[in-house]
Amino acid sequence: MSGSGRFLMWLAKRTPKVRNYLGLEIRQKMVKRAEVWLKDLALDNIHFLFANAPISFKQLVESYPGPLHTSVTVRLGSDDADSKQCPDPHFKKKHHKRRVLQKPLVGAIVDNLSPGGQVFVQSDVLEVALDMKDQLDEVDALSHIDALNSDILCDSEGWLLSNPMGIRTEREIHAEFEGAKIYRRLYEKKQM
């Protein structure tokens, strides 16, 4: 979910001729606002779509004309009055099926990701972070980054000590300001 889109715009502005970005957002109003900002910034390496990521992602990437080389980023956090950019973590067990990162979406990401492509997930909600970790740890085609690159620092449980993207999301800034811990994992698709 791309939320307001600012995070992706910052990434797109940082790598204008190197990478392309696609933001999927379930709230059409947010997509329209992001498109206005894109026009003002004259960025041509980013696009936003009104879509439900768990349902639409597979179809979108399978229709993409080239391989998915770069990272797929999933950001989840608590939904509170201060920040509406992150989807609801759905704490009640009966609502876990509404969480964004589900097995079909994980499968679609991994199936369409080129070898060496990365999946970055983070949340300020430990329960959600553990759920994402469990789902991604089960995928044989993915390796956790600490097994591949000792330069990327992780704690004893494999959570990244810093954001490897180099740009923090609005939710991340807010959560850290409030004293919350951000739980991050980075995976890379194995060379076949």
PDB file of C-alpha atoms in Angstrom:
ATOM      1  CA  MET A   1       0.000   0.000   0.000  1.00  0.00           C
ATOM      2  CA  SER A   2       1.563   3.264  -1.045  1.00  0.00           C
ATOM      3  CA  GLY A   3      -0.454   5.541   1.241  1.00  0.00           C
ATOM      4  CA  SER A   4       0.212   9.179   0.414  1.00  0.00           C
ATOM      5  CA  GLY A   5       2.961   8.144  -1.992  1.00  0.00           C
ATOM      6  CA  ARG A   6       5.624  10.447  -0.592  1.00  0.00           C
ATOM      7  CA  PHE A   7       8.003   7.603   0.263  1.00  0.00           C
ATOM      8  CA  LEU A   8       7.922   6.299  -3.321  1.00  0.00           C
ATOM      9  CA  MET A   9       8.237   9.824  -4.709  1.00  0.00           C
ATOM     10  CA  TRP A  10      11.382  10.354  -2.643  1.00  0.00           C
ATOM     11  CA  LEU A  11      12.792   7.085  -4.003  1.00  0.00           C
ATOM     12  CA  ALA A  12      11.810   8.001  -7.566  1.00  0.00           C
ATOM     13  CA  LYS A  13      13.400  11.432  -7.237  1.00  0.00           C
ATOM     14  CA  ARG A  14      16.602   9.842  -5.887  1.00  0.00           C
ATOM     15  CA  THR A  15      16.921   7.392  -8.815  1.00  0.00           C
ATOM     16  CA  PRO A  16      15.229   9.098 -11.789  1.00  0.00           C
ATOM     17  CA  LYS A  17      16.900   7.207 -14.649  1.00  0.00           C
ATOM     18  CA  VAL A  18      17.753   4.002 -12.774  1.00  0.00           C
ATOM     19  CA  ARG A  19      14.498   2.574 -11.416  1.00  0.00           C
ATOM     20  CA  ASN A  20      10.762   2.742 -11.969  1.00  0.00           C
ATOM     21  CA  TYR A  21       8.233   2.651  -9.141  1.00  0.00           C
ATOM     22  CA  LEU A  22       4.613   1.570  -8.889  1.00  0.00           C
ATOM     23  CA  GLY A  23       2.463   2.437  -5.901  1.00  0.00           C
ATOM     24  CA  LEU A  24      -0.713   0.480  -5.262  1.00  0.00           C
ATOM     25  CA  GLU A  25      -3.261   2.131  -3.009  1.00  0.00           C
ATOM     26  CA  ILE A  26      -6.768   1.023  -2.069  1.00  0.00           C
ATOM     27  CA  ARG A  27      -7.996   4.587  -1.428  1.00  0.00           C
ATOM     28  CA  GLN A  28      -8.727   6.313  -4.742  1.00  0.00           C
ATOM     29  CA  LYS A  29      -8.548   9.782  -3.164  1.00  0.00           C
ATOM     30  CA  MET A  30      -4.917   9.126  -2.157  1.00  0.00           C
ATOM     31  CA  VAL A  31      -4.065   7.987  -5.703  1.00  0.00           C
ATOM     32  CA  LYS A  32      -5.560  11.144  -7.219  1.00  0.00           C
ATOM     33  CA  ARG A  33      -3.646  13.352  -4.792  1.00  0.00           C
ATOM     34  CA  ALA A  34      -0.376  11.494  -5.491  1.00  0.00           C
ATOM     35  CA  GLU A  35      -0.901  11.932  -9.247  1.00  0.00           C
ATOM     36  CA  VAL A  36      -1.259  15.711  -8.766  1.00  0.00           C
ATOM     37  CA  TRP A  37       2.013  15.774  -6.820  1.00  0.00           C
ATOM     38  CA  LEU A  38       3.715  13.704  -9.537  1.00  0.00           C
ATOM     39  CA  LYS A  39       2.642  16.206 -12.160  1.00  0.00           C
ATOM     40  CA  ASP A  40       3.987  19.087 -10.053  1.00  0.00           C
ATOM     41  CA  LEU A  41       7.305  17.254  -9.511  1.00  0.00           C
ATOM     42  CA  ALA A  42       7.557  16.161 -13.175  1.00  0.00           C
ATOM     43  CA  LEU A  43       8.576  12.627 -12.179  1.00  0.00           C
ATOM     44  CA  ASP A  44       8.242  10.126 -15.014  1.00  0.00           C
ATOM     45  CA  ASN A  45       9.613   7.000 -13.308  1.00  0.00           C
ATOM     46  CA  ILE A  46       6.691   6.485 -10.951  1.00  0.00           C
ATOM     47  CA  HIS A  47       2.998   5.711 -11.288  1.00  0.00           C
ATOM     48  CA  PHE A  48       0.173   5.107  -8.821  1.00  0.00           C
ATOM     49  CA  LEU A  49      -2.769   2.789  -9.320  1.00  0.00           C
ATOM     50  CA  PHE A  50      -6.022   2.474  -7.451  1.00  0.00           C
ATOM     51  CA  ALA A  51      -5.895  -1.221  -6.593  1.00  0.00           C
ATOM     52  CA  ASN A  52      -6.201  -3.756  -3.816  1.00  0.00           C
ATOM     53  CA  ALA A  53      -2.636  -5.130  -3.610  1.00  0.00           C
ATOM     54  CA  PRO A  54      -3.469  -8.645  -2.366  1.00  0.00           C
ATOM     55  CA  ILE A  55      -5.948  -9.085  -5.222  1.00  0.00           C
ATOM     56  CA  SER A  56      -4.354  -7.064  -8.035  1.00  0.00           C
ATOM     57  CA  PHE A  57      -0.591  -7.492  -7.619  1.00  0.00           C
ATOM     58  CA  LYS A  58      -0.238 -10.838  -9.393  1.00  0.00           C
ATOM     59  CA  GLN A  59      -2.188  -9.717 -12.466  1.00  0.00           C
ATOM     60  CA  LEU A  60      -0.308  -6.413 -12.629  1.00  0.00           C
ATOM     61  CA  VAL A  61       3.189  -7.873 -12.469  1.00  0.00           C
ATOM     62  CA  GLU A  62       2.375 -10.758 -14.801  1.00  0.00           C
ATOM     63  CA  SER A  63       1.272  -8.236 -17.425  1.00  0.00           C
ATOM     64  CA  TYR A  64       4.430  -6.150 -16.935  1.00  0.00           C
ATOM     65  CA  PRO A  65       6.605  -6.461 -20.058  1.00  0.00           C
ATOM     66  CA  GLY A  66       9.880  -7.107 -18.241  1.00  0.00           C
ATOM     67  CA  PRO A  67      11.232  -8.873 -15.172  1.00  0.00           C
ATOM     68  CA  LEU A  68      10.750  -7.460 -11.693  1.00  0.00           C
ATOM     69  CA  HIS A  69      14.347  -6.605 -10.794  1.00  0.00           C
ATOM     70  CA  THR A  70      14.167  -4.277  -7.865  1.00  0.00           C
ATOM     71  CA  SER A  71      12.809  -4.550  -4.392  1.00  0.00           C
ATOM     72  CA  VAL A  72       9.230  -4.991  -3.339  1.00  0.00           C
ATOM     73  CA  THR A  73       8.501  -3.032  -0.188  1.00  0.00           C
ATOM     74  CA  VAL A  74       5.659  -3.813   2.177  1.00  0.00           C
ATOM     75  CA  ARG A  75       5.105  -1.347   4.981  1.00  0.00           C
ATOM     76  CA  LEU A  76       2.544  -2.105   7.634  1.00  0.00           C
ATOM     77  CA  GLY A  77       1.851  -0.347  10.878  1.00  0.00           C
ATOM     78  CA  SER A  78      -0.764   0.560  13.370  1.00  0.00           C
ATOM     79  CA  ASP A  79      -3.591   2.700  12.060  1.00  0.00           C
ATOM     80  CA  ASP A  80      -4.102   5.634  14.400  1.00  0.00           C
ATOM     81  CA  ALA A  81      -5.231   9.241  14.286  1.00  0.00           C
ATOM     82  CA  ASP A  82      -1.724  10.533  13.616  1.00  0.00           C
ATOM     83  CA  SER A  83      -1.015   8.506  10.494  1.00  0.00           C
ATOM     84  CA  LYS A  84      -3.424   6.947   8.046  1.00  0.00           C
ATOM     85  CA  GLN A  85      -0.821   5.928   5.493  1.00  0.00           C
ATOM     86  CA  CYS A  86      -0.372   2.416   6.899  1.00  0.00           C
ATOM     87  CA  PRO A  87      -3.043  -0.234   6.657  1.00  0.00           C
ATOM     88  CA  ASP A  88      -4.790  -1.593   9.704  1.00  0.00           C
ATOM     89  CA  PRO A  89      -2.834  -4.522  11.178  1.00  0.00           C
ATOM     90  CA  HIS A  90      -6.119  -6.303  11.999  1.00  0.00           C
ATOM     91  CA  PHE A  91      -5.305  -7.503  15.506  1.00  0.00           C
ATOM     92  CA  LYS A  92      -8.349  -9.763  15.946  1.00  0.00           C
ATOM     93  CA  LYS A  93      -7.593 -13.308  14.796  1.00  0.00           C
ATOM     94  CA  LYS A  94     -10.802 -13.499  12.736  1.00  0.00           C
ATOM     95  CA  HIS A  95      -9.604 -10.435  10.778  1.00  0.00           C
ATOM     96  CA  HIS A  96      -6.047 -11.657  10.066  1.00  0.00           C
ATOM     97  CA  LYS A  97      -7.277 -12.699   6.614  1.00  0.00           C
ATOM     98  CA  ARG A  98      -7.578  -8.969   5.832  1.00  0.00           C
ATOM     99  CA  ARG A  99      -3.880  -8.289   6.351  1.00  0.00           C
ATOM    100  CA  VAL A 100      -2.107  -7.188   3.199  1.00  0.00           C
ATOM    101  CA  LEU A 101       0.692  -9.765   3.215  1.00  0.00           C
ATOM    102  CA  GLN A 102      -1.002 -13.134   2.676  1.00  0.00           C
ATOM    103  CA  LYS A 103       0.335 -16.339   1.105  1.00  0.00           C
ATOM    104  CA  PRO A 104      -1.097 -15.591  -2.392  1.00  0.00           C
ATOM    105  CA  LEU A 105       0.575 -12.162  -2.435  1.00  0.00           C
ATOM    106  CA  VAL A 106       3.858 -13.610  -1.139  1.00  0.00           C
ATOM    107  CA  GLY A 107       3.700 -16.241  -3.892  1.00  0.00           C
ATOM    108  CA  ALA A 108       3.008 -13.633  -6.570  1.00  0.00           C
ATOM    109  CA  ILE A 109       5.891 -11.469  -5.366  1.00  0.00           C
ATOM    110  CA  VAL A 110       8.385 -14.332  -5.256  1.00  0.00           C
ATOM    111  CA  ASP A 111       7.237 -15.901  -8.546  1.00  0.00           C
ATOM    112  CA  ASN A 112       7.702 -12.608 -10.400  1.00  0.00           C
ATOM    113  CA  LEU A 113      10.845 -11.373  -8.664  1.00  0.00           C
ATOM    114  CA  SER A 114      14.096 -11.849 -10.573  1.00  0.00           C
ATOM    115  CA  PRO A 115      16.979 -13.668  -8.847  1.00  0.00           C
ATOM    116  CA  GLY A 116      18.783 -11.106  -6.711  1.00  0.00           C
ATOM    117  CA  GLY A 117      15.585  -9.044  -6.333  1.00  0.00           C
ATOM    118  CA  GLN A 118      14.712  -8.040  -2.795  1.00  0.00           C
ATOM    119  CA  VAL A 119      11.662  -7.980  -0.542  1.00  0.00           C
ATOM    120  CA  PHE A 120      11.725  -5.454   2.312  1.00  0.00           C
ATOM    121  CA  VAL A 121       9.066  -5.530   5.031  1.00  0.00           C
ATOM    122  CA  GLN A 122       8.654  -3.420   8.124  1.00  0.00           C
ATOM    123  CA  SER A 123       6.111  -2.683  10.797  1.00  0.00           C
ATOM    124  CA  ASP A 124       5.940  -0.925  14.128  1.00  0.00           C
ATOM    125  CA  VAL A 125       3.613  -3.681  15.364  1.00  0.00           C
ATOM    126  CA  LEU A 126       5.555  -6.761  16.529  1.00  0.00           C
ATOM    127  CA  GLU A 127       2.644  -9.162  15.940  1.00  0.00           C
ATOM    128  CA  VAL A 128       2.350  -8.035  12.317  1.00  0.00           C
ATOM    129  CA  ALA A 129       6.122  -8.084  11.816  1.00  0.00           C
ATOM    130  CA  LEU A 130       6.324 -11.648  13.167  1.00  0.00           C
ATOM    131  CA  ASP A 131       3.497 -12.724  10.860  1.00  0.00           C
ATOM    132  CA  MET A 132       5.316 -11.273   7.818  1.00  0.00           C
ATOM    133  CA  LYS A 133       8.607 -12.822   8.981  1.00  0.00           C
ATOM    134  CA  ASP A 134       6.983 -16.249   9.374  1.00  0.00           C
ATOM    135  CA  GLN A 135       5.428 -16.078   5.910  1.00  0.00           C
ATOM    136  CA  LEU A 136       8.650 -15.011   4.192  1.00  0.00           C
ATOM    137  CA  ASP A 137      10.890 -17.382   6.180  1.00  0.00           C
ATOM    138  CA  GLU A 138       8.807 -20.272   4.803  1.00  0.00           C
ATOM    139  CA  VAL A 139       9.718 -19.417   1.185  1.00  0.00           C
ATOM    140  CA  ASP A 140      12.622 -21.582   0.008  1.00  0.00           C
ATOM    141  CA  ALA A 141      13.434 -19.195  -2.853  1.00  0.00           C
ATOM    142  CA  LEU A 142      14.247 -16.364  -0.414  1.00  0.00           C
ATOM    143  CA  SER A 143      17.260 -15.854   1.834  1.00  0.00           C
ATOM    144  CA  HIS A 144      17.363 -13.441   4.738  1.00  0.00           C
ATOM    145  CA  ILE A 145      19.909 -10.726   4.045  1.00  0.00           C
ATOM    146  CA  ASP A 146      22.069 -11.539   7.088  1.00  0.00           C
ATOM    147  CA  ALA A 147      22.912 -14.875   5.466  1.00  0.00           C
ATOM    148  CA  LEU A 148      24.100 -13.085   2.315  1.00  0.00           C
ATOM    149  CA  ASN A 149      25.685  -9.843   3.451  1.00  0.00           C
ATOM    150  CA  SER A 150      27.405  -9.477   6.817  1.00  0.00           C
ATOM    151  CA  ASP A 151      27.736  -5.722   6.242  1.00  0.00           C
ATOM    152  CA  ILE A 152      23.999  -5.295   6.880  1.00  0.00           C
ATOM    153  CA  LEU A 153      23.612  -5.238  10.643  1.00  0.00           C
ATOM    154  CA  CYS A 154      20.857  -7.208  12.346  1.00  0.00           C
ATOM    155  CA  ASP A 155      20.038  -7.903  15.968  1.00  0.00           C
ATOM    156  CA  SER A 156      20.177 -11.427  17.422  1.00  0.00           C
ATOM    157  CA  GLU A 157      16.675 -12.178  16.074  1.00  0.00           C
ATOM    158  CA  GLY A 158      17.433 -11.051  12.511  1.00  0.00           C
ATOM    159  CA  TRP A 159      15.675  -7.657  12.633  1.00  0.00           C
ATOM    160  CA  LEU A 160      17.568  -5.020  10.675  1.00  0.00           C
ATOM    161  CA  LEU A 161      19.088  -2.316  12.860  1.00  0.00           C
ATOM    162  CA  SER A 162      18.429   0.416  10.317  1.00  0.00           C
ATOM    163  CA  ASN A 163      16.366   1.093   7.238  1.00  0.00           C
ATOM    164  CA  PRO A 164      18.262  -0.200   4.170  1.00  0.00           C
ATOM    165  CA  MET A 165      16.209   1.975   1.796  1.00  0.00           C
ATOM    166  CA  GLY A 166      17.934   5.165   2.913  1.00  0.00           C
ATOM    167  CA  ILE A 167      14.598   6.979   3.116  1.00  0.00           C
ATOM    168  CA  ARG A 168      12.153   6.645   5.980  1.00  0.00           C
ATOM    169  CA  THR A 169       8.385   6.592   5.572  1.00  0.00           C
ATOM    170  CA  GLU A 170       6.138   9.102   7.300  1.00  0.00           C
ATOM    171  CA  ARG A 171       4.836   6.323   9.536  1.00  0.00           C
ATOM    172  CA  GLU A 172       8.368   5.261  10.389  1.00  0.00           C
ATOM    173  CA  ILE A 173       9.359   8.814  11.363  1.00  0.00           C
ATOM    174  CA  HIS A 174       6.229   9.207  13.486  1.00  0.00           C
ATOM    175  CA  ALA A 175       6.585   5.822  15.203  1.00  0.00           C
ATOM    176  CA  GLU A 176      10.258   6.363  16.019  1.00  0.00           C
ATOM    177  CA  PHE A 177       9.478   9.864  17.339  1.00  0.00           C
ATOM    178  CA  GLU A 178       6.891   8.274  19.649  1.00  0.00           C
ATOM    179  CA  GLY A 179       9.525   5.779  20.846  1.00  0.00           C
ATOM    180  CA  ALA A 180       8.223   2.720  18.993  1.00  0.00           C
ATOM    181  CA  LYS A 181      10.567   0.110  17.591  1.00  0.00           C
ATOM    182  CA  ILE A 182      10.446  -0.572  13.853  1.00  0.00           C
ATOM    183  CA  TYR A 183      10.761  -4.258  12.975  1.00  0.00           C
ATOM    184  CA  ARG A 184      12.437  -4.680   9.583  1.00  0.00           C
ATOM    185  CA  ARG A 185      13.417  -7.690   7.476  1.00  0.00           C
ATOM    186  CA  LEU A 186      15.126  -7.844   4.104  1.00  0.00           C
ATOM    187  CA  TYR A 187      15.098 -10.912   1.877  1.00  0.00           C
ATOM    188  CA  GLU A 188      16.735 -11.626  -1.443  1.00  0.00           C
ATOM    189  CA  LYS A 189      15.612 -14.112  -4.063  1.00  0.00           C
ATOM    190  CA  LYS A 190      18.191 -16.851  -4.536  1.00  0.00           C
ATOM    191  CA  GLN A 191      20.041 -17.339  -7.797  1.00  0.00           C
ATOM    192  CA  MET A 192      18.642 -20.455  -9.473  1.00  0.00           C
TER     193      MET A 192
END
